[in-house]
Amino acid sequence: MSADDQELSLAERAGDLIKHNRLFVVGLVIAVSFLFVALTATWIAPKDPQAIDFTAKLQAPSLQHFFGTDVLGRDIFSRVLHGARTSLLTGVLVVSLALLIGLPIGLVAGYYGGRIDMVLMRVTDVFLAFPPLLLPIAITAALGPGLYNALMALAISWFPWYARILRSSVIAVKEELYVKSSQAMGMHPIRIMIKHALPNSTTPVIVQASMDFGYTILAAASLSFIGMGARPPTIEWGLMISSSRSIFLEYWWTAFFPGLAIFILVWGANLLGDGIRDLLDPHYSDKK
Amino acid sequence: MSKPVLEVTDLKITFRGRRRDVEAVRGCSIKLHPGEILGLVGESGSGKSQLSLACMGLTAESGDVSGSILLTGIEIVGADRELIRDLRGDKIAMIFQNPMTALNPFYRVGEQLADILRVHHEITVEEALSKLEKSFVEVALPDPKAALKKFPHQFSGGQLQRIIIALAVSCEAKVLIADEPTTALDVTTQKQVTDLLRRLVDELQMGLIFITHDMSVVSEMADRVAVMRKGQIVEQGAIAEVMGNPQDEYTRLLLASVPMLGDKKSNPPCSGFTTQDDRIEGAAFLRVRQLSKTYPTRRGVVHALREVDFRLMAGECTALVGESGSGKTTLAMSLLQLLQPSSGQIYFEGKEISRVERKALREARRNISVVFQNPYSSLNPRMRIIDIVGEPLLVLTDLDKETIKQRVIDSLEAVGLSQEHLRRYPHAFSGGQRQRIAIARALVLEPKLIILDEPTAALDVSVQAQVVELLNELRARKKVAFLFITHDLALVERLANRVLVLYKGEIIERGTVEEVFQSPKHSYTKELLSSAPRYETFQKNIHKS
């Protein structure tokens, strides 16, 4: 516990973190480069990712095709680059949609407590009762397979976590005297929730969300793999692995490179999530 | 004189920060002899806790310790971890500020303490328990045998503190460090605990370091005193020497700030208002009638308030005195409309405000504001000062932005802060400044009543004195009435005109401060008054030699 840490601004602490936490830097570099690739895939990809060329099918990695080609002769390197777009979009959309549903529920449940809390939390518990991935599979099955339906399904099965996390920190913040004093001046409950309760209880949710970013990408890839998520011609890493399922023992590169891309992005996202936790919680980084 | 049990020489503790190093302790030397109590006095951040933690070998890993600490002749600085662990609980023991969190609520008291004893002594559980029972008798814990089988939550704070002291006694520790052991306790229990410590030190010839910020406690029980400030000991010596004839300016400031009963010098008579008869109806603007609050529990109904009945006069300061659990806070929360009373009414300027619609409360809310005990929790850390102080105006009035800003500035200036603070966040301010901001927020609506819920309890003594002064001045200037909730009678004498004593949810005594303090009728009031620090005894203590 050093006295000066409290006075550091967020930017200064971020600077400290970059200097002292190598893994955070790794995560940051990974995230930024994937973002760059996703935004510029159209220009930096050497080949058209959809161009079919049967004369060049299932070629091993070479200077011509860095990651080889798939069963239709498409350039895997270009496809991996384009796949970054889908995966990043997945992460961002699922997490923000889940936050959009989860945060209001958690906020209201935590702030009011009592019967309202009971009802809201029992409803969210229903969603938690299913084994992970089973619920998204069921929802996608009902909605019909497709990338956006899969994202919706993932968000629906993800929001209860955010609702629960926010609820518990709102319950703690609710006892803070600044909330009491706002109540004493007769402030409208909605205003208290938004101005006082929410800004002071979001840290754990943000941390969780930044970690989940990686998991949702993984989950979306899994859904695609079993045919419940993205459908061709959408370029998605999970889908790429799935379509090489029967041949990857002989042509390892068809599954290896999309898999590697998933692995690196998820790993980077988790490192970033760890770093963000340190950033938002000065007590935590102090103990290092 | 016998050999010292603890000898600290030129101790330095530096914490390596990322930006700069923090020197928590800068060259301190103390000696502690058996059977002696050393009062270690200083405000928060003065390094007194770091000094004592170092004596336990408990300095955090990021701290560099240099110098020497000899505990019964054994060097601790730089010693092996194993060795220090053996010493802890054997030669040296510590008593913490909050007894409620010092024991693990999961285990029975006997089980838990016997475990600790057996770490250091080759004894069976039965031997340990009988040893503990003996110590429980020593610390005058009621029903020692049954106490061993109880869980921590079944004891009161004072009893728990006795249990912790009993542990130190059964360890036969040579040195005892007590870090503000009475701060979390009620006044009446405080005195019992300090008396107990004094007796044990004399009987068992232990050395005790008593860490506190309260000069009056030190004057009553300690043999010697060391005053710490910014990591250094500014003055050290026998009580009479240091307190009777303080050399250092800081020591003088500390001495002057201690609130004590009968200290006329720093208690100027409140200007502008004379105490009036309680029965005069005209001046009362707030009236509480037969107010009760009950909570249903599994074991029956708990009465937090029982038919409480009183009036508040315009511009007066009424003190509400009582210990924790007496219903003080319940009462304040009811006045603020944060709790629905079970029965009874609250009238504000003739109109009933209990049990009415939220919207209809605007008028009353504009006239009743509140300052809470803990300034670290009462300001939203994510808002700027201008928004914090201006918020009541934004919520309860229709003023435009410019007018609100002007009122905020006026209000900040009234509490001694200036315009340049407007755009800062609460973390940039010290505890005393934060409390000033909270007071500014309470003032900004120009209310008729401000409820002050122990507004100085979380502050350092010297800061306390300033806040009390500010409150007195504001009351005279702004003609605002205070309901001052406290357990500190000396502060009541400094601030209030009248006093209500609350005991177990009932008002057991009321009247002007002079009446109640000169001739208390109820036995509880008498007990309260006798345990409060008195100026005369303080003077006597520090001038004995």
mmCIF file of C-alpha atoms in Angstrom, chain A:
data_model
loop_
_atom_site.group_PDB
_atom_site.id
_atom_site.type_symbol
_atom_site.label_atom_id
_atom_site.label_comp_id
_atom_site.label_asym_id
_atom_site.label_seq_id
_atom_site.Cartn_x
_atom_site.Cartn_y
_atom_site.Cartn_z
ATOM 1 C CA MET A 1 0.000 0.000 0.000
ATOM 2 C CA SER A 2 1.813 3.069 -1.122
ATOM 3 C CA ALA A 3 0.269 6.459 -0.686
ATOM 4 C CA ASP A 4 1.049 7.849 -4.096
ATOM 5 C CA ASP A 5 -0.769 5.206 -6.085
ATOM 6 C CA GLN A 6 -4.137 6.683 -5.313
ATOM 7 C CA GLU A 7 -3.282 9.918 -7.010
ATOM 8 C CA LEU A 8 -2.259 8.351 -10.289
ATOM 9 C CA SER A 9 -4.644 8.880 -13.145
ATOM 10 C CA LEU A 10 -5.878 6.036 -15.293
ATOM 11 C CA ALA A 11 -3.502 7.003 -18.082
ATOM 12 C CA GLU A 12 -0.530 7.007 -15.733
ATOM 13 C CA ARG A 13 -1.468 3.631 -14.355
ATOM 14 C CA ALA A 14 -1.825 2.281 -17.893
ATOM 15 C CA GLY A 15 1.706 3.558 -18.536
ATOM 16 C CA ASP A 16 2.926 1.785 -15.390
ATOM 17 C CA LEU A 17 1.204 -1.393 -16.419
ATOM 18 C CA ILE A 18 2.821 -1.367 -19.848
ATOM 19 C CA LYS A 19 6.193 -0.891 -18.247
ATOM 20 C CA HIS A 20 5.836 -3.596 -15.600
ATOM 21 C CA ASN A 21 3.441 -6.191 -16.964
ATOM 22 C CA ARG A 22 4.953 -7.850 -20.044
ATOM 23 C CA LEU A 23 1.980 -10.162 -20.556
ATOM 24 C CA PHE A 24 -0.381 -7.213 -20.748
ATOM 25 C CA VAL A 25 1.767 -5.788 -23.525
ATOM 26 C CA VAL A 26 1.634 -9.129 -25.339
ATOM 27 C CA GLY A 27 -2.166 -9.140 -25.051
ATOM 28 C CA LEU A 28 -2.335 -5.556 -26.226
ATOM 29 C CA VAL A 29 -0.120 -6.244 -29.237
ATOM 30 C CA ILE A 30 -2.173 -9.314 -30.175
ATOM 31 C CA ALA A 31 -5.469 -7.461 -29.855
ATOM 32 C CA VAL A 32 -4.265 -4.449 -31.815
ATOM 33 C CA SER A 33 -2.777 -6.542 -34.615
ATOM 34 C CA PHE A 34 -5.928 -8.650 -34.956
ATOM 35 C CA LEU A 35 -7.982 -5.478 -35.045
ATOM 36 C CA PHE A 36 -5.679 -4.097 -37.728
ATOM 37 C CA VAL A 37 -5.951 -7.303 -39.738
ATOM 38 C CA ALA A 38 -9.737 -7.352 -39.399
ATOM 39 C CA LEU A 39 -10.022 -3.780 -40.647
ATOM 40 C CA THR A 40 -7.592 -4.139 -43.552
ATOM 41 C CA ALA A 41 -8.117 -7.792 -44.565
ATOM 42 C CA THR A 42 -9.532 -6.754 -47.940
ATOM 43 C CA TRP A 43 -6.289 -5.009 -48.833
ATOM 44 C CA ILE A 44 -3.577 -7.037 -47.130
ATOM 45 C CA ALA A 45 -4.865 -10.496 -48.053
ATOM 46 C CA PRO A 46 -2.712 -11.686 -50.979
ATOM 47 C CA LYS A 47 -5.532 -13.679 -52.608
ATOM 48 C CA ASP A 48 -9.285 -13.503 -52.887
ATOM 49 C CA PRO A 49 -10.435 -15.667 -49.952
ATOM 50 C CA GLN A 50 -13.411 -16.976 -51.882
ATOM 51 C CA ALA A 51 -11.608 -17.753 -55.152
ATOM 52 C CA ILE A 52 -11.976 -21.457 -55.877
ATOM 53 C CA ASP A 53 -9.162 -23.133 -57.787
ATOM 54 C CA PHE A 54 -9.448 -26.905 -58.094
ATOM 55 C CA THR A 55 -6.078 -27.145 -59.752
ATOM 56 C CA ALA A 56 -4.432 -25.970 -56.552
ATOM 57 C CA LYS A 57 -6.483 -27.812 -53.920
ATOM 58 C CA LEU A 58 -4.992 -29.089 -50.655
ATOM 59 C CA GLN A 59 -1.508 -27.721 -51.271
ATOM 60 C CA ALA A 60 0.917 -27.670 -48.376
ATOM 61 C CA PRO A 61 2.159 -24.297 -47.056
ATOM 62 C CA SER A 62 4.552 -22.698 -49.507
ATOM 63 C CA LEU A 63 5.695 -19.253 -50.561
ATOM 64 C CA GLN A 64 2.768 -19.211 -52.968
ATOM 65 C CA HIS A 65 0.248 -20.070 -50.241
ATOM 66 C CA PHE A 66 1.694 -19.310 -46.791
ATOM 67 C CA PHE A 67 -0.855 -21.485 -44.975
ATOM 68 C CA GLY A 68 -1.544 -23.827 -47.882
ATOM 69 C CA THR A 69 -4.909 -24.264 -49.580
ATOM 70 C CA ASP A 70 -8.116 -26.002 -48.629
ATOM 71 C CA VAL A 71 -10.213 -28.650 -50.312
ATOM 72 C CA LEU A 72 -11.577 -26.100 -52.801
ATOM 73 C CA GLY A 73 -8.161 -24.659 -53.487
ATOM 74 C CA ARG A 74 -8.831 -21.439 -51.572
ATOM 75 C CA ASP A 75 -5.864 -19.654 -49.970
ATOM 76 C CA ILE A 76 -6.039 -20.414 -46.237
ATOM 77 C CA PHE A 77 -3.820 -17.457 -45.295
ATOM 78 C CA SER A 78 -6.241 -15.020 -46.901
ATOM 79 C CA ARG A 79 -9.180 -16.802 -45.328
ATOM 80 C CA VAL A 80 -7.621 -16.635 -41.849
ATOM 81 C CA LEU A 81 -7.066 -12.900 -42.298
ATOM 82 C CA HIS A 82 -10.680 -12.379 -43.319
ATOM 83 C CA GLY A 83 -11.871 -14.640 -40.498
ATOM 84 C CA ALA A 84 -10.480 -12.162 -37.942
ATOM 85 C CA ARG A 85 -13.285 -9.827 -38.922
ATOM 86 C CA THR A 86 -16.002 -12.348 -38.041
ATOM 87 C CA SER A 87 -14.366 -13.370 -34.789
ATOM 88 C CA LEU A 88 -13.761 -9.859 -33.469
ATOM 89 C CA LEU A 89 -17.301 -8.920 -34.415
ATOM 90 C CA THR A 90 -18.533 -11.993 -32.549
ATOM 91 C CA GLY A 91 -16.699 -11.050 -29.397
ATOM 92 C CA VAL A 92 -17.805 -7.431 -29.460
ATOM 93 C CA LEU A 93 -21.432 -8.124 -30.360
ATOM 94 C CA VAL A 94 -22.010 -10.973 -27.933
ATOM 95 C CA VAL A 95 -20.433 -9.190 -24.982
ATOM 96 C CA SER A 96 -22.170 -5.880 -25.620
ATOM 97 C CA LEU A 97 -25.528 -7.504 -26.208
ATOM 98 C CA ALA A 98 -25.144 -9.548 -23.029
ATOM 99 C CA LEU A 99 -24.196 -6.382 -21.123
ATOM 100 C CA LEU A 100 -27.167 -4.568 -22.577
ATOM 101 C CA ILE A 101 -29.537 -7.196 -21.201
ATOM 102 C CA GLY A 102 -27.636 -8.051 -18.020
ATOM 103 C CA LEU A 103 -26.731 -4.635 -16.624
ATOM 104 C CA PRO A 104 -30.257 -3.169 -16.256
ATOM 105 C CA ILE A 105 -31.464 -6.381 -14.647
ATOM 106 C CA GLY A 106 -28.563 -6.512 -12.211
ATOM 107 C CA LEU A 107 -28.853 -2.811 -11.405
ATOM 108 C CA VAL A 108 -32.561 -2.897 -10.634
ATOM 109 C CA ALA A 109 -32.373 -6.191 -8.754
ATOM 110 C CA GLY A 110 -29.451 -5.043 -6.619
ATOM 111 C CA TYR A 111 -30.801 -1.584 -5.899
ATOM 112 C CA TYR A 112 -34.360 -2.493 -4.977
ATOM 113 C CA GLY A 113 -33.728 -5.891 -3.415
ATOM 114 C CA GLY A 114 -36.626 -7.750 -1.868
ATOM 115 C CA ARG A 115 -39.327 -9.126 -4.109
ATOM 116 C CA ILE A 116 -38.133 -7.412 -7.301
ATOM 117 C CA ASP A 117 -34.691 -8.893 -6.754
ATOM 118 C CA MET A 118 -36.185 -12.314 -6.139
ATOM 119 C CA VAL A 119 -38.226 -12.338 -9.343
ATOM 120 C CA LEU A 120 -35.431 -10.970 -11.558
ATOM 121 C CA MET A 121 -32.810 -13.286 -10.167
ATOM 122 C CA ARG A 122 -34.972 -16.417 -10.404
ATOM 123 C CA VAL A 123 -35.634 -15.570 -14.035
ATOM 124 C CA THR A 124 -31.921 -15.221 -14.764
ATOM 125 C CA ASP A 125 -31.266 -18.422 -12.813
ATOM 126 C CA VAL A 126 -33.347 -20.281 -15.374
ATOM 127 C CA PHE A 127 -30.759 -19.367 -17.995
ATOM 128 C CA LEU A 128 -27.943 -20.489 -15.732
ATOM 129 C CA ALA A 129 -29.514 -23.874 -15.200
ATOM 130 C CA PHE A 130 -28.399 -25.219 -18.580
ATOM 131 C CA PRO A 131 -24.944 -26.632 -19.167
ATOM 132 C CA PRO A 132 -22.805 -24.135 -21.087
ATOM 133 C CA LEU A 133 -23.190 -24.307 -24.881
ATOM 134 C CA LEU A 134 -26.305 -26.464 -24.589
ATOM 135 C CA LEU A 135 -28.543 -23.410 -24.258
ATOM 136 C CA PRO A 136 -27.036 -21.572 -27.261
ATOM 137 C CA ILE A 137 -27.331 -24.790 -29.248
ATOM 138 C CA ALA A 138 -31.001 -25.098 -28.322
ATOM 139 C CA ILE A 139 -31.710 -21.439 -29.112
ATOM 140 C CA THR A 140 -29.891 -21.548 -32.439
ATOM 141 C CA ALA A 141 -31.694 -24.730 -33.282
ATOM 142 C CA ALA A 142 -34.977 -22.935 -32.649
ATOM 143 C CA LEU A 143 -34.010 -19.764 -34.523
ATOM 144 C CA GLY A 144 -32.315 -21.565 -37.364
ATOM 145 C CA PRO A 145 -28.543 -21.785 -37.816
ATOM 146 C CA GLY A 146 -26.649 -18.697 -38.917
ATOM 147 C CA LEU A 147 -23.997 -16.369 -37.516
ATOM 148 C CA TYR A 148 -26.331 -13.696 -36.149
ATOM 149 C CA ASN A 149 -28.705 -16.180 -34.581
ATOM 150 C CA ALA A 150 -25.718 -17.849 -32.932
ATOM 151 C CA LEU A 151 -24.544 -14.495 -31.570
ATOM 152 C CA MET A 152 -28.019 -13.767 -30.212
ATOM 153 C CA ALA A 153 -28.130 -17.182 -28.594
ATOM 154 C CA LEU A 154 -24.713 -16.691 -27.002
ATOM 155 C CA ALA A 155 -25.709 -13.276 -25.643
ATOM 156 C CA ILE A 156 -28.870 -14.721 -24.121
ATOM 157 C CA SER A 157 -26.951 -17.446 -22.372
ATOM 158 C CA TRP A 158 -24.269 -15.014 -21.245
ATOM 159 C CA PHE A 159 -26.221 -12.127 -19.712
ATOM 160 C CA PRO A 160 -27.088 -13.823 -16.381
ATOM 161 C CA TRP A 161 -23.421 -13.633 -15.355
ATOM 162 C CA TYR A 162 -23.312 -9.880 -15.833
ATOM 163 C CA ALA A 163 -26.650 -9.453 -14.085
ATOM 164 C CA ARG A 164 -25.373 -11.428 -11.092
ATOM 165 C CA ILE A 165 -22.007 -9.690 -10.890
ATOM 166 C CA LEU A 166 -23.473 -6.210 -11.157
ATOM 167 C CA ARG A 167 -26.211 -7.037 -8.664
ATOM 168 C CA SER A 168 -23.714 -8.072 -6.010
ATOM 169 C CA SER A 169 -21.596 -4.960 -6.388
ATOM 170 C CA VAL A 170 -24.681 -2.711 -6.443
ATOM 171 C CA ILE A 171 -25.787 -4.278 -3.172
ATOM 172 C CA ALA A 172 -22.473 -3.200 -1.656
ATOM 173 C CA VAL A 173 -22.485 0.289 -3.195
ATOM 174 C CA LYS A 174 -26.094 0.833 -2.114
ATOM 175 C CA GLU A 175 -24.861 1.022 1.484
ATOM 176 C CA GLU A 176 -22.371 3.780 0.681
ATOM 177 C CA LEU A 177 -23.292 7.042 2.310
ATOM 178 C CA TYR A 178 -23.388 8.994 -0.923
ATOM 179 C CA VAL A 179 -26.268 6.814 -2.012
ATOM 180 C CA LYS A 180 -27.978 7.322 1.331
ATOM 181 C CA SER A 181 -27.487 11.055 1.119
ATOM 182 C CA SER A 182 -28.968 11.142 -2.382
ATOM 183 C CA GLN A 183 -31.944 9.229 -1.074
ATOM 184 C CA ALA A 184 -32.218 11.708 1.763
ATOM 185 C CA MET A 185 -32.469 14.592 -0.694
ATOM 186 C CA GLY A 186 -35.311 12.768 -2.413
ATOM 187 C CA MET A 187 -33.538 12.012 -5.653
ATOM 188 C CA HIS A 188 -35.414 9.812 -8.097
ATOM 189 C CA PRO A 189 -34.352 6.163 -7.799
ATOM 190 C CA ILE A 190 -33.530 5.926 -11.501
ATOM 191 C CA ARG A 191 -31.215 8.907 -11.219
ATOM 192 C CA ILE A 192 -29.517 7.418 -8.164
ATOM 193 C CA MET A 193 -29.042 4.129 -9.977
ATOM 194 C CA ILE A 194 -27.532 5.744 -13.044
ATOM 195 C CA LYS A 195 -25.480 8.545 -11.428
ATOM 196 C CA HIS A 196 -24.324 6.868 -8.238
ATOM 197 C CA ALA A 197 -24.839 3.125 -8.171
ATOM 198 C CA LEU A 198 -23.822 2.195 -11.710
ATOM 199 C CA PRO A 199 -20.540 4.126 -12.149
ATOM 200 C CA ASN A 200 -19.242 2.814 -8.829
ATOM 201 C CA SER A 201 -20.059 -0.827 -9.374
ATOM 202 C CA THR A 202 -19.064 -1.529 -12.973
ATOM 203 C CA THR A 203 -15.419 -2.470 -12.395
ATOM 204 C CA PRO A 204 -15.963 -6.206 -11.784
ATOM 205 C CA VAL A 205 -18.330 -6.377 -14.755
ATOM 206 C CA ILE A 206 -15.833 -4.713 -17.059
ATOM 207 C CA VAL A 207 -13.155 -7.117 -15.937
ATOM 208 C CA GLN A 208 -15.423 -10.104 -16.488
ATOM 209 C CA ALA A 209 -16.527 -8.764 -19.879
ATOM 210 C CA SER A 210 -12.950 -8.304 -21.081
ATOM 211 C CA MET A 211 -12.134 -11.886 -20.142
ATOM 212 C CA ASP A 212 -15.359 -13.169 -21.694
ATOM 213 C CA PHE A 213 -14.397 -11.549 -24.960
ATOM 214 C CA GLY A 214 -12.092 -14.485 -25.602
ATOM 215 C CA TYR A 215 -14.531 -17.116 -24.381
ATOM 216 C CA THR A 216 -17.338 -15.885 -26.606
ATOM 217 C CA ILE A 217 -15.076 -16.073 -29.661
ATOM 218 C CA LEU A 218 -14.283 -19.620 -28.664
ATOM 219 C CA ALA A 219 -17.950 -20.433 -28.092
ATOM 220 C CA ALA A 220 -18.981 -18.935 -31.424
ATOM 221 C CA ALA A 221 -16.271 -20.953 -33.175
ATOM 222 C CA SER A 222 -17.527 -24.072 -31.404
ATOM 223 C CA LEU A 223 -21.079 -23.373 -32.572
ATOM 224 C CA SER A 224 -19.805 -22.941 -36.114
ATOM 225 C CA PHE A 225 -17.835 -26.136 -35.808
ATOM 226 C CA ILE A 226 -20.940 -28.165 -35.033
ATOM 227 C CA GLY A 227 -22.827 -26.418 -37.785
ATOM 228 C CA MET A 228 -25.019 -24.212 -35.613
ATOM 229 C CA GLY A 229 -23.195 -20.942 -36.225
ATOM 230 C CA ALA A 230 -21.789 -19.250 -39.272
ATOM 231 C CA ARG A 231 -22.667 -20.892 -42.596
ATOM 232 C CA PRO A 232 -20.723 -20.768 -45.816
ATOM 233 C CA PRO A 233 -19.877 -18.512 -47.523
ATOM 234 C CA THR A 234 -19.230 -16.612 -44.275
ATOM 235 C CA ILE A 235 -15.544 -16.984 -43.448
ATOM 236 C CA GLU A 236 -15.201 -18.143 -39.864
ATOM 237 C CA TRP A 237 -12.337 -20.006 -38.192
ATOM 238 C CA GLY A 238 -14.530 -22.532 -36.444
ATOM 239 C CA LEU A 239 -16.288 -23.258 -39.685
ATOM 240 C CA MET A 240 -12.930 -23.677 -41.460
ATOM 241 C CA ILE A 241 -11.837 -26.268 -38.917
ATOM 242 C CA SER A 242 -15.197 -27.961 -39.171
ATOM 243 C CA SER A 243 -15.037 -28.318 -42.938
ATOM 244 C CA SER A 244 -11.590 -29.883 -42.726
ATOM 245 C CA ARG A 245 -12.727 -32.334 -40.089
ATOM 246 C CA SER A 246 -12.486 -35.427 -42.296
ATOM 247 C CA ILE A 247 -9.172 -34.615 -43.932
ATOM 248 C CA PHE A 248 -7.015 -32.824 -41.394
ATOM 249 C CA LEU A 249 -5.044 -35.939 -40.434
ATOM 250 C CA GLU A 250 -3.522 -35.959 -43.884
ATOM 251 C CA TYR A 251 -3.685 -32.223 -44.611
ATOM 252 C CA TRP A 252 -2.893 -30.800 -41.157
ATOM 253 C CA TRP A 253 -2.658 -27.181 -42.295
ATOM 254 C CA THR A 254 -6.366 -27.011 -43.143
ATOM 255 C CA ALA A 255 -7.244 -27.157 -39.442
ATOM 256 C CA PHE A 256 -3.986 -26.042 -37.831
ATOM 257 C CA PHE A 257 -3.863 -22.407 -38.966
ATOM 258 C CA PRO A 258 -7.486 -21.418 -38.222
ATOM 259 C CA GLY A 259 -7.069 -23.207 -34.867
ATOM 260 C CA LEU A 260 -3.852 -21.312 -34.189
ATOM 261 C CA ALA A 261 -5.631 -18.045 -34.976
ATOM 262 C CA ILE A 262 -8.411 -18.846 -32.474
ATOM 263 C CA PHE A 263 -5.839 -19.855 -29.882
ATOM 264 C CA ILE A 264 -3.754 -16.683 -30.224
ATOM 265 C CA LEU A 265 -6.724 -14.321 -30.228
ATOM 266 C CA VAL A 266 -8.378 -15.942 -27.209
ATOM 267 C CA TRP A 267 -5.085 -16.013 -25.338
ATOM 268 C CA GLY A 268 -4.447 -12.355 -26.176
ATOM 269 C CA ALA A 269 -7.950 -11.401 -25.095
ATOM 270 C CA ASN A 270 -7.454 -13.123 -21.743
ATOM 271 C CA LEU A 271 -4.116 -11.403 -21.142
ATOM 272 C CA LEU A 272 -5.772 -8.113 -21.974
ATOM 273 C CA GLY A 273 -8.599 -8.913 -19.570
ATOM 274 C CA ASP A 274 -6.090 -9.600 -16.785
ATOM 275 C CA GLY A 275 -4.388 -6.301 -17.541
ATOM 276 C CA ILE A 276 -7.647 -4.382 -17.464
ATOM 277 C CA ARG A 277 -8.422 -5.852 -14.062
ATOM 278 C CA ASP A 278 -5.082 -4.556 -12.784
ATOM 279 C CA LEU A 279 -5.751 -1.208 -14.387
ATOM 280 C CA LEU A 280 -9.167 -0.678 -12.830
ATOM 281 C CA ASP A 281 -8.281 -2.054 -9.437
ATOM 282 C CA PRO A 282 -5.251 -0.234 -8.036
ATOM 283 C CA HIS A 283 -5.244 -2.395 -4.902
ATOM 284 C CA TYR A 284 -4.717 -5.468 -6.984
ATOM 285 C CA SER A 285 -1.763 -4.148 -8.945
ATOM 286 C CA ASP A 286 -0.162 -2.911 -5.731
ATOM 287 C CA LYS A 287 0.244 -6.393 -4.424
ATOM 288 C CA LYS A 288 2.375 -7.474 -7.326
#
